[in-house]
Short mmCIF file of C-alpha atoms in Angstrom, two decimals:
data_model
loop_
_atom_site.label_atom_id
_atom_site.label_comp_id
_atom_site.label_asym_id
_atom_site.label_seq_id
_atom_site.Cartn_x
_atom_site.Cartn_y
_atom_site.Cartn_z
CA MET J 800 100.23 89.01 65.27
CA ARG J 801 103.75 88.87 63.85
CA ARG J 802 106.90 88.37 65.91
CA VAL J 803 108.77 91.61 66.55
CA ALA J 804 112.38 92.24 67.54
CA VAL J 805 114.49 95.16 68.68
CA ILE J 806 117.28 95.50 66.10
CA GLY J 807 118.88 98.87 66.83
CA ILE J 808 119.54 101.09 69.84
CA GLY J 809 120.98 104.57 70.17
CA GLN J 810 121.46 106.84 73.18
CA THR J 811 123.01 110.23 73.77
CA LYS J 812 125.20 111.14 76.69
CA HIS J 813 122.68 112.33 79.26
CA GLY J 814 123.09 115.32 81.53
CA LYS J 815 123.03 119.08 81.05
CA ARG J 816 123.47 119.27 77.28
CA ASN J 817 123.98 122.95 76.55
CA ASP J 818 126.41 121.93 73.79
CA VAL J 819 123.58 120.98 71.41
CA ASN J 820 120.13 122.22 70.47
CA TYR J 821 117.07 119.97 70.52
CA PRO J 822 117.33 118.62 66.94
CA GLU J 823 121.07 117.99 67.31
CA LEU J 824 120.46 116.06 70.54
CA VAL J 825 117.83 113.82 68.95
CA TYR J 826 119.92 113.26 65.82
CA GLU J 827 122.70 111.78 67.98
CA ALA J 828 120.39 109.01 69.20
CA VAL J 829 118.78 108.37 65.81
CA LYS J 830 122.12 108.13 64.02
CA ARG J 831 123.49 105.68 66.59
CA ALA J 832 120.36 103.50 66.43
CA LEU J 833 120.57 103.25 62.64
CA GLU J 834 124.27 102.43 62.79
CA HIS J 835 123.66 99.82 65.48
CA ALA J 836 120.98 98.14 63.35
CA ASP J 837 123.16 98.51 60.22
CA ILE J 838 120.26 99.96 58.24
CA THR J 839 119.48 103.37 56.71
CA ILE J 840 116.66 105.78 57.41
CA GLY J 841 115.20 104.61 54.11
CA ASP J 842 114.51 101.22 55.71
CA VAL J 843 112.38 102.82 58.44
CA ASP J 844 108.68 102.88 57.54
CA ALA J 845 107.36 105.06 60.38
CA ILE J 846 108.47 106.96 63.46
CA VAL J 847 106.87 107.25 66.87
CA THR J 848 108.22 110.06 69.01
CA GLY J 849 107.48 111.49 72.43
CA SER J 850 108.44 113.83 75.22
CA MET J 851 106.78 115.43 78.22
CA PRO J 852 104.01 118.02 77.75
CA ALA J 853 105.33 121.40 76.56
CA PRO J 854 105.27 123.15 79.99
CA MET J 855 107.81 120.63 81.29
CA GLU J 856 110.51 121.52 78.78
CA GLY J 857 109.63 124.94 77.44
CA THR J 858 109.43 123.76 73.82
CA ASN J 859 106.05 123.92 72.15
CA ASP J 860 105.17 120.98 69.87
CA PRO J 861 108.74 119.60 69.64
CA GLN J 862 107.81 117.13 66.91
CA LEU J 863 107.47 120.12 64.55
CA TRP J 864 111.10 121.09 65.13
CA LEU J 865 112.43 117.53 65.16
CA THR J 866 111.01 116.01 61.96
CA ASP J 867 114.27 116.39 60.01
CA ALA J 868 116.44 115.17 62.90
CA LEU J 869 114.21 112.11 63.25
CA GLY J 870 114.39 111.31 59.54
CA GLY J 871 110.65 111.84 59.32
CA TYR J 872 110.48 113.51 55.91
CA LEU J 873 107.50 112.02 54.00
CA LYS J 874 107.08 109.28 56.62
CA PRO J 875 104.23 108.61 59.06
CA LEU J 876 105.27 110.42 62.25
CA MET J 877 103.24 110.57 65.45
CA ARG J 878 103.82 111.94 68.94
CA ILE J 879 102.83 110.34 72.26
CA ALA J 880 102.93 111.94 75.72
CA THR J 881 102.06 109.93 78.84
CA CYS J 882 104.44 111.74 81.20
CA GLY J 883 107.05 109.42 82.74
CA SER J 884 105.71 106.40 80.88
CA THR J 885 106.06 108.10 77.49
CA GLY J 886 109.08 105.97 76.61
CA ILE J 887 107.37 102.63 77.22
CA SER J 888 104.29 103.94 75.38
CA LEU J 889 106.54 104.65 72.39
CA ALA J 890 107.93 101.12 72.52
CA HIS J 891 104.44 99.63 72.72
CA SER J 892 103.21 101.75 69.82
CA ALA J 893 106.18 100.79 67.64
CA TYR J 894 105.67 97.13 68.53
CA TYR J 895 101.97 97.13 67.61
CA HIS J 896 102.57 98.95 64.34
CA VAL J 897 104.96 96.16 63.33
CA ALA J 898 103.13 93.22 64.91
CA SER J 899 99.89 94.20 63.16
CA GLY J 900 101.55 93.98 59.76
CA LEU J 901 101.07 97.67 58.97
CA PHE J 902 104.83 98.35 58.86
CA ASP J 903 108.01 96.27 58.82
CA VAL J 904 110.34 98.71 60.58
CA VAL J 905 109.35 101.40 63.09
CA MET J 906 111.63 103.63 65.12
CA ALA J 907 110.64 104.85 68.58
CA ALA J 908 112.46 107.99 69.73
CA GLY J 909 112.09 109.68 73.11
CA MET J 910 113.73 112.91 74.12
CA GLU J 911 113.83 115.70 76.67
CA LYS J 912 115.57 119.04 77.21
CA MET J 913 114.70 119.49 80.87
CA TYR J 914 117.30 122.10 81.75
CA GLU J 915 115.61 124.64 79.50
CA ASN J 916 112.63 125.04 81.85
CA ASP J 917 111.54 124.51 85.47
CA PRO J 918 110.14 120.96 85.49
CA GLN J 919 109.83 120.79 89.28
CA GLY J 920 107.75 123.96 89.31
CA THR J 921 105.57 122.51 86.57
CA MET J 922 105.11 119.26 88.51
CA THR J 923 103.37 121.15 91.31
CA THR J 924 100.56 121.97 88.88
CA VAL J 925 99.90 118.34 87.94
CA ALA J 926 97.69 117.69 90.96
CA GLU J 927 94.05 118.81 91.15
CA PRO J 928 94.24 122.49 92.24
CA PHE J 929 91.58 122.88 94.94
CA TYR J 930 92.41 120.00 97.26
CA GLN J 931 95.32 117.79 96.24
CA ARG J 932 97.86 120.41 95.22
CA ILE J 933 98.28 121.76 98.76
CA PHE J 934 99.25 118.27 99.95
CA THR J 935 102.07 117.77 97.46
CA ALA J 936 105.50 119.27 96.93
CA GLY J 937 105.85 118.25 93.32
CA ALA J 938 106.99 114.71 92.59
CA PRO J 939 108.86 114.20 95.92
CA GLY J 940 105.70 114.99 97.87
CA ILE J 941 103.68 112.49 95.86
CA PHE J 942 106.34 109.81 96.34
CA ALA J 943 106.49 110.53 100.08
CA GLN J 944 102.74 109.99 100.44
CA GLN J 945 103.04 106.64 98.72
CA CYS J 946 106.00 105.63 100.88
CA ASN J 947 104.23 106.49 104.14
CA ALA J 948 101.12 104.61 103.04
CA TYR J 949 103.33 101.61 102.21
CA ILE J 950 105.01 101.65 105.64
CA HIS J 951 101.66 101.92 107.40
CA ARG J 952 99.93 99.22 105.33
CA TYR J 953 102.44 96.47 106.08
CA ASP J 954 103.84 97.77 109.39
CA ILE J 955 107.31 97.72 107.85
CA PRO J 956 110.23 98.38 110.25
CA LYS J 957 111.20 101.95 109.36
CA GLU J 958 114.90 101.51 110.06
CA LYS J 959 115.10 98.36 107.91
CA LEU J 960 113.30 100.07 105.05
CA ARG J 961 115.46 103.18 105.44
CA GLU J 962 118.59 101.03 105.23
CA ALA J 963 117.26 99.15 102.22
CA ALA J 964 116.33 102.37 100.41
CA ALA J 965 119.83 103.74 101.00
CA GLU J 966 121.30 100.51 99.61
CA VAL J 967 119.12 100.90 96.50
CA SER J 968 120.56 104.37 95.91
CA VAL J 969 124.13 103.20 96.49
CA ARG J 970 123.72 100.24 94.12
CA ASN J 971 122.20 102.32 91.32
CA HIS J 972 124.95 104.93 91.60
CA LEU J 973 127.61 102.22 91.61
CA ASP J 974 126.12 100.57 88.51
CA ALA J 975 125.87 103.94 86.75
CA LEU J 976 129.66 104.21 86.94
CA GLU J 977 129.75 101.39 84.36
CA ASN J 978 127.33 103.21 82.04
CA PRO J 979 129.01 105.78 79.75
CA TYR J 980 125.64 107.37 78.92
CA ALA J 981 124.52 107.88 82.54
CA HIS J 982 124.02 111.39 83.91
CA ILE J 983 125.04 110.94 87.56
CA ARG J 984 128.27 108.95 87.75
CA VAL J 985 129.38 109.41 91.36
CA LYS J 986 130.15 106.77 93.97
CA ILE J 987 128.16 107.29 97.17
CA THR J 988 127.80 105.48 100.51
CA VAL J 989 124.86 104.52 102.70
CA GLU J 990 125.93 107.26 105.10
CA ASP J 991 125.82 109.80 102.26
CA VAL J 992 122.21 108.86 101.58
CA LEU J 993 121.15 108.83 105.23
CA SER J 994 122.74 112.23 105.87
CA SER J 995 121.37 113.93 102.75
CA PRO J 996 118.62 116.53 103.32
CA VAL J 997 115.01 115.45 103.84
CA ILE J 998 112.95 116.70 100.90
CA SER J 999 109.53 115.34 101.92
CA TYR J 1000 109.56 112.86 104.80
CA PRO J 1001 110.87 110.20 104.62
CA VAL J 1002 112.33 110.93 101.17
CA ARG J 1003 115.83 112.38 101.18
CA PHE J 1004 117.77 114.12 98.43
CA LEU J 1005 119.76 111.01 97.43
CA ASP J 1006 116.56 108.95 97.27
CA LEU J 1007 115.51 110.98 94.23
CA CYS J 1008 116.32 111.05 90.52
CA PRO J 1009 117.86 114.04 88.71
CA ILE J 1010 116.51 115.96 85.75
CA SER J 1011 118.43 115.28 82.54
CA ASP J 1012 118.72 116.32 78.93
CA GLY J 1013 118.95 113.36 76.58
CA SER J 1014 117.46 111.19 73.88
CA CYS J 1015 117.07 107.49 73.07
CA ALA J 1016 116.01 105.71 69.88
CA VAL J 1017 115.00 102.05 69.54
CA ILE J 1018 114.23 100.35 66.22
CA PHE J 1019 111.65 97.55 66.04
CA ALA J 1020 111.38 95.19 63.06
CA SER J 1021 109.31 92.25 61.87
CA GLU J 1022 110.64 88.71 61.76
CA ASP J 1023 110.48 88.86 57.96
CA PHE J 1024 112.70 91.94 57.87
CA VAL J 1025 115.15 90.42 60.37
CA ARG J 1026 115.46 87.35 58.17
CA LYS J 1027 115.76 89.23 54.87
CA ALA J 1028 118.29 91.69 56.26
CA LYS J 1029 120.22 88.79 57.85
CA ILE J 1030 120.31 90.44 61.27
CA ASP J 1031 121.51 87.94 63.86
CA ARG J 1032 121.80 90.17 66.93
CA VAL J 1033 118.29 90.97 68.13
CA ALA J 1034 116.09 91.01 71.23
CA TRP J 1035 112.64 89.51 70.65
CA VAL J 1036 109.57 91.05 72.28
CA ARG J 1037 107.92 88.22 74.21
CA GLY J 1038 105.25 90.09 76.14
CA LEU J 1039 103.91 93.53 76.95
CA SER J 1040 101.01 95.30 78.61
CA TYR J 1041 100.01 98.77 79.76
CA ALA J 1042 97.38 99.97 82.22
CA GLY J 1043 96.08 103.32 83.44
CA ASP J 1044 94.69 104.26 86.85
CA GLU J 1045 92.70 107.06 88.46
CA HIS J 1046 94.20 110.55 88.42
CA ASN J 1047 92.94 111.62 91.85
CA PHE J 1048 94.98 110.38 94.82
CA GLY J 1049 91.91 109.68 96.93
CA ASP J 1050 90.39 107.40 94.31
CA LYS J 1051 93.20 104.85 94.13
CA ASP J 1052 95.27 102.60 96.35
CA LEU J 1053 98.85 103.86 96.24
CA VAL J 1054 100.20 100.60 97.69
CA ASN J 1055 98.09 97.87 96.07
CA TRP J 1056 98.80 99.63 92.78
CA GLU J 1057 96.26 98.14 90.39
CA SER J 1058 97.71 99.43 87.12
CA ALA J 1059 101.15 98.00 87.96
CA ILE J 1060 99.74 94.66 89.09
CA LYS J 1061 97.50 94.31 86.03
CA ALA J 1062 100.22 95.32 83.56
CA ALA J 1063 102.67 92.85 85.11
CA ARG J 1064 100.14 90.01 85.21
CA GLU J 1065 99.17 90.44 81.56
CA THR J 1066 102.77 90.83 80.42
CA TYR J 1067 103.78 87.64 82.22
CA ARG J 1068 100.83 85.77 80.73
CA MET J 1069 101.81 86.81 77.20
CA ALA J 1070 105.47 85.93 77.82
CA GLY J 1071 104.64 82.62 79.52
CA ILE J 1072 106.31 83.63 82.80
CA GLU J 1073 105.02 81.98 85.98
CA ASN J 1074 107.79 82.68 88.52
CA PRO J 1075 109.28 86.08 87.63
CA ILE J 1076 112.18 86.18 90.09
CA LYS J 1077 113.36 82.79 88.82
CA GLU J 1078 112.64 83.33 85.12
CA ILE J 1079 113.71 86.97 84.64
CA ASP J 1080 117.45 87.68 84.64
CA VAL J 1081 117.39 91.50 84.46
CA ALA J 1082 114.69 93.98 85.46
CA GLU J 1083 115.06 97.56 84.25
CA ILE J 1084 112.50 99.09 86.62
CA TYR J 1085 111.45 102.73 86.42
CA ASN J 1086 112.80 103.96 89.75
CA PRO J 1087 112.48 107.73 90.20
CA PHE J 1088 112.93 107.22 93.92
CA THR J 1089 114.33 104.43 96.04
CA TYR J 1090 111.25 103.35 97.97
CA GLN J 1091 109.25 102.96 94.79
CA GLU J 1092 111.77 100.51 93.35
CA ILE J 1093 111.30 98.39 96.47
CA LEU J 1094 107.51 98.54 96.13
CA TYR J 1095 107.76 97.41 92.52
CA TYR J 1096 109.56 94.22 93.59
CA GLU J 1097 106.32 93.27 95.34
CA LEU J 1098 103.91 94.50 92.66
CA PHE J 1099 105.82 92.54 90.01
CA GLY J 1100 105.74 89.33 92.04
CA PHE J 1101 109.40 89.11 93.01
CA CYS J 1102 108.40 88.65 96.66
CA LYS J 1103 105.42 88.84 99.03
CA PRO J 1104 103.80 92.20 99.90
CA GLY J 1105 105.75 94.08 102.55
CA GLU J 1106 108.95 92.09 101.99
CA GLY J 1107 110.65 94.02 99.20
CA TYR J 1108 113.21 95.51 101.58
CA LYS J 1109 114.35 92.00 102.45
CA LEU J 1110 115.38 91.34 98.83
CA VAL J 1111 117.66 94.38 99.02
CA LEU J 1112 119.22 93.51 102.37
CA GLU J 1113 119.75 89.90 101.24
CA GLY J 1114 121.52 91.02 98.04
CA ALA J 1115 118.94 89.36 95.80
CA VAL J 1116 118.59 92.31 93.41
CA THR J 1117 122.26 93.02 92.71
CA LYS J 1118 124.01 92.17 89.47
CA ASP J 1119 125.13 88.84 90.97
CA GLY J 1120 121.86 88.18 92.83
CA GLU J 1121 118.69 86.30 91.91
CA ILE J 1122 117.50 89.09 89.61
CA ALA J 1123 119.66 92.04 88.56
CA CYS J 1124 117.63 95.23 89.01
CA ASP J 1125 118.61 98.35 87.07
CA PRO J 1126 122.23 97.42 86.25
CA SER J 1127 122.29 100.56 84.06
CA GLY J 1128 121.89 102.82 87.09
CA GLY J 1129 118.22 103.36 86.38
CA VAL J 1130 116.16 106.53 86.48
CA LEU J 1131 117.82 107.32 89.81
CA CYS J 1132 120.92 108.32 87.85
CA THR J 1133 119.53 109.34 84.43
CA ASN J 1134 116.17 110.97 83.81
CA PRO J 1135 115.34 112.69 80.50
CA ILE J 1136 111.69 111.95 81.27
CA GLY J 1137 110.31 111.52 77.74
CA ALA J 1138 113.14 109.07 77.01
CA SER J 1139 113.49 107.42 80.44
CA GLY J 1140 111.01 104.60 79.79
CA LEU J 1141 112.50 103.90 76.36
CA ILE J 1142 115.96 103.75 77.93
CA ARG J 1143 114.64 100.90 80.09
CA VAL J 1144 113.68 99.03 76.90
CA ALA J 1145 117.03 99.88 75.30
CA GLU J 1146 119.03 98.65 78.29
CA ALA J 1147 116.95 95.47 78.58
CA ALA J 1148 117.47 94.76 74.87
CA LEU J 1149 121.22 95.36 75.15
CA GLN J 1150 121.36 92.82 77.98
CA ILE J 1151 119.69 90.24 75.72
CA MET J 1152 122.11 91.08 72.91
CA GLY J 1153 125.06 90.72 75.29
CA GLU J 1154 126.13 94.32 74.63
CA ALA J 1155 125.15 96.18 77.81
CA SER J 1156 127.80 98.37 79.43
CA ASN J 1157 127.17 96.56 82.73
CA GLN J 1158 126.41 93.15 81.24
CA VAL J 1159 124.78 90.43 83.33
CA ASP J 1160 126.13 86.98 82.52
CA SER J 1161 123.91 84.65 80.45
CA CYS J 1162 120.97 87.05 80.30
CA GLU J 1163 118.13 85.37 78.42
CA THR J 1164 115.06 87.23 79.70
CA ALA J 1165 114.80 90.92 80.61
CA LEU J 1166 111.99 93.12 81.86
CA ALA J 1167 111.55 96.80 80.99
CA HIS J 1168 109.10 99.03 82.85
CA ALA J 1169 107.99 102.64 83.07
CA MET J 1170 105.51 104.62 85.14
CA GLY J 1171 103.87 107.94 84.36
CA GLY J 1172 101.31 110.49 85.40
CA VAL J 1173 100.52 111.08 89.05
CA ASN J 1174 101.42 107.46 89.89
CA GLN J 1175 98.86 106.72 87.20
CA PHE J 1176 100.21 104.66 84.27
CA ASN J 1177 102.34 101.50 84.24
CA GLY J 1178 103.71 99.66 81.23
CA LEU J 1179 105.96 96.61 80.93
CA MET J 1180 107.76 94.74 78.17
CA ILE J 1181 109.56 91.40 78.30
CA LEU J 1182 112.44 90.82 75.88
CA GLY J 1183 114.28 87.58 75.22
CA ARG J 1184 116.53 85.67 72.88
#
């Protein structure tokens, strides 16, 4: 397998983008990625694109409408959809196409126009209809079930966890203020979080991510191309893995989340990481709600099971802590679902390049992660210098 690097990154401003149509939105990200890499669309051998299934965004087969905007004329172009993990799936696909030797340069592009449909209404139909659907209230209901199972499993002090979750929301919103592409750029307090409405106990409104319109493009290239093109600002892919889990809630452990554990373990093995909290400088974790970010600290080996809240309360996951988690503001502040996982890769790569809007000093190793399905898929990627 050949060495592969990220050489170009482009994002749109995320939010409610009624000012552009779908192709115009995607073109913004593609153009910026090409300019960042200092290459032309002619240098790109293939394109991997993805968004949520059509019912989520009200656009049928978006790749048909986006071929020109993606620069896909007479190029191999394929679409991937794994729900929230679509973005990391795109990054993995682009990586393997280059690492295998099939192509030298592949662009991954994720996108979403969520304000053109009712994604929350669609989410209620994801669960199995005869039994599981009545126990969920869309994504918040699924997250709440996982959170309550987590509290019960480890007998976690509810007030401590509640405080830690509020701090996670406050930190992400504060970091998003430094990110010009972020959707939600508002300073909030712990009291704001604790007094926001309960959506599905114990999840409150400010524990949850928004819906966003937006797009992200990331260009992957072989070591040979990097050398020939004399590109000196890159982020090398050091490890990656992806794992799926059962669809039915009753058939899987929502706390001892096997797909997340397996994906992390295999990614660390490939990257040669033995002590993640000491060896990883930045972790761009897919955090659609606060409690889940805390659970991921444990699943990814940053701390012991049941102790994730302690990392928050001790300040270990801030920009100046042991490991900076989501310095971009994360999914909690920006969520164009088909692009959200790819944004994690983009932000991790920018940290390695020293070009992130909320740059962490001396960042040498960064983790990118995304989750999709009904708490079903988990994918990770480690990038480094």
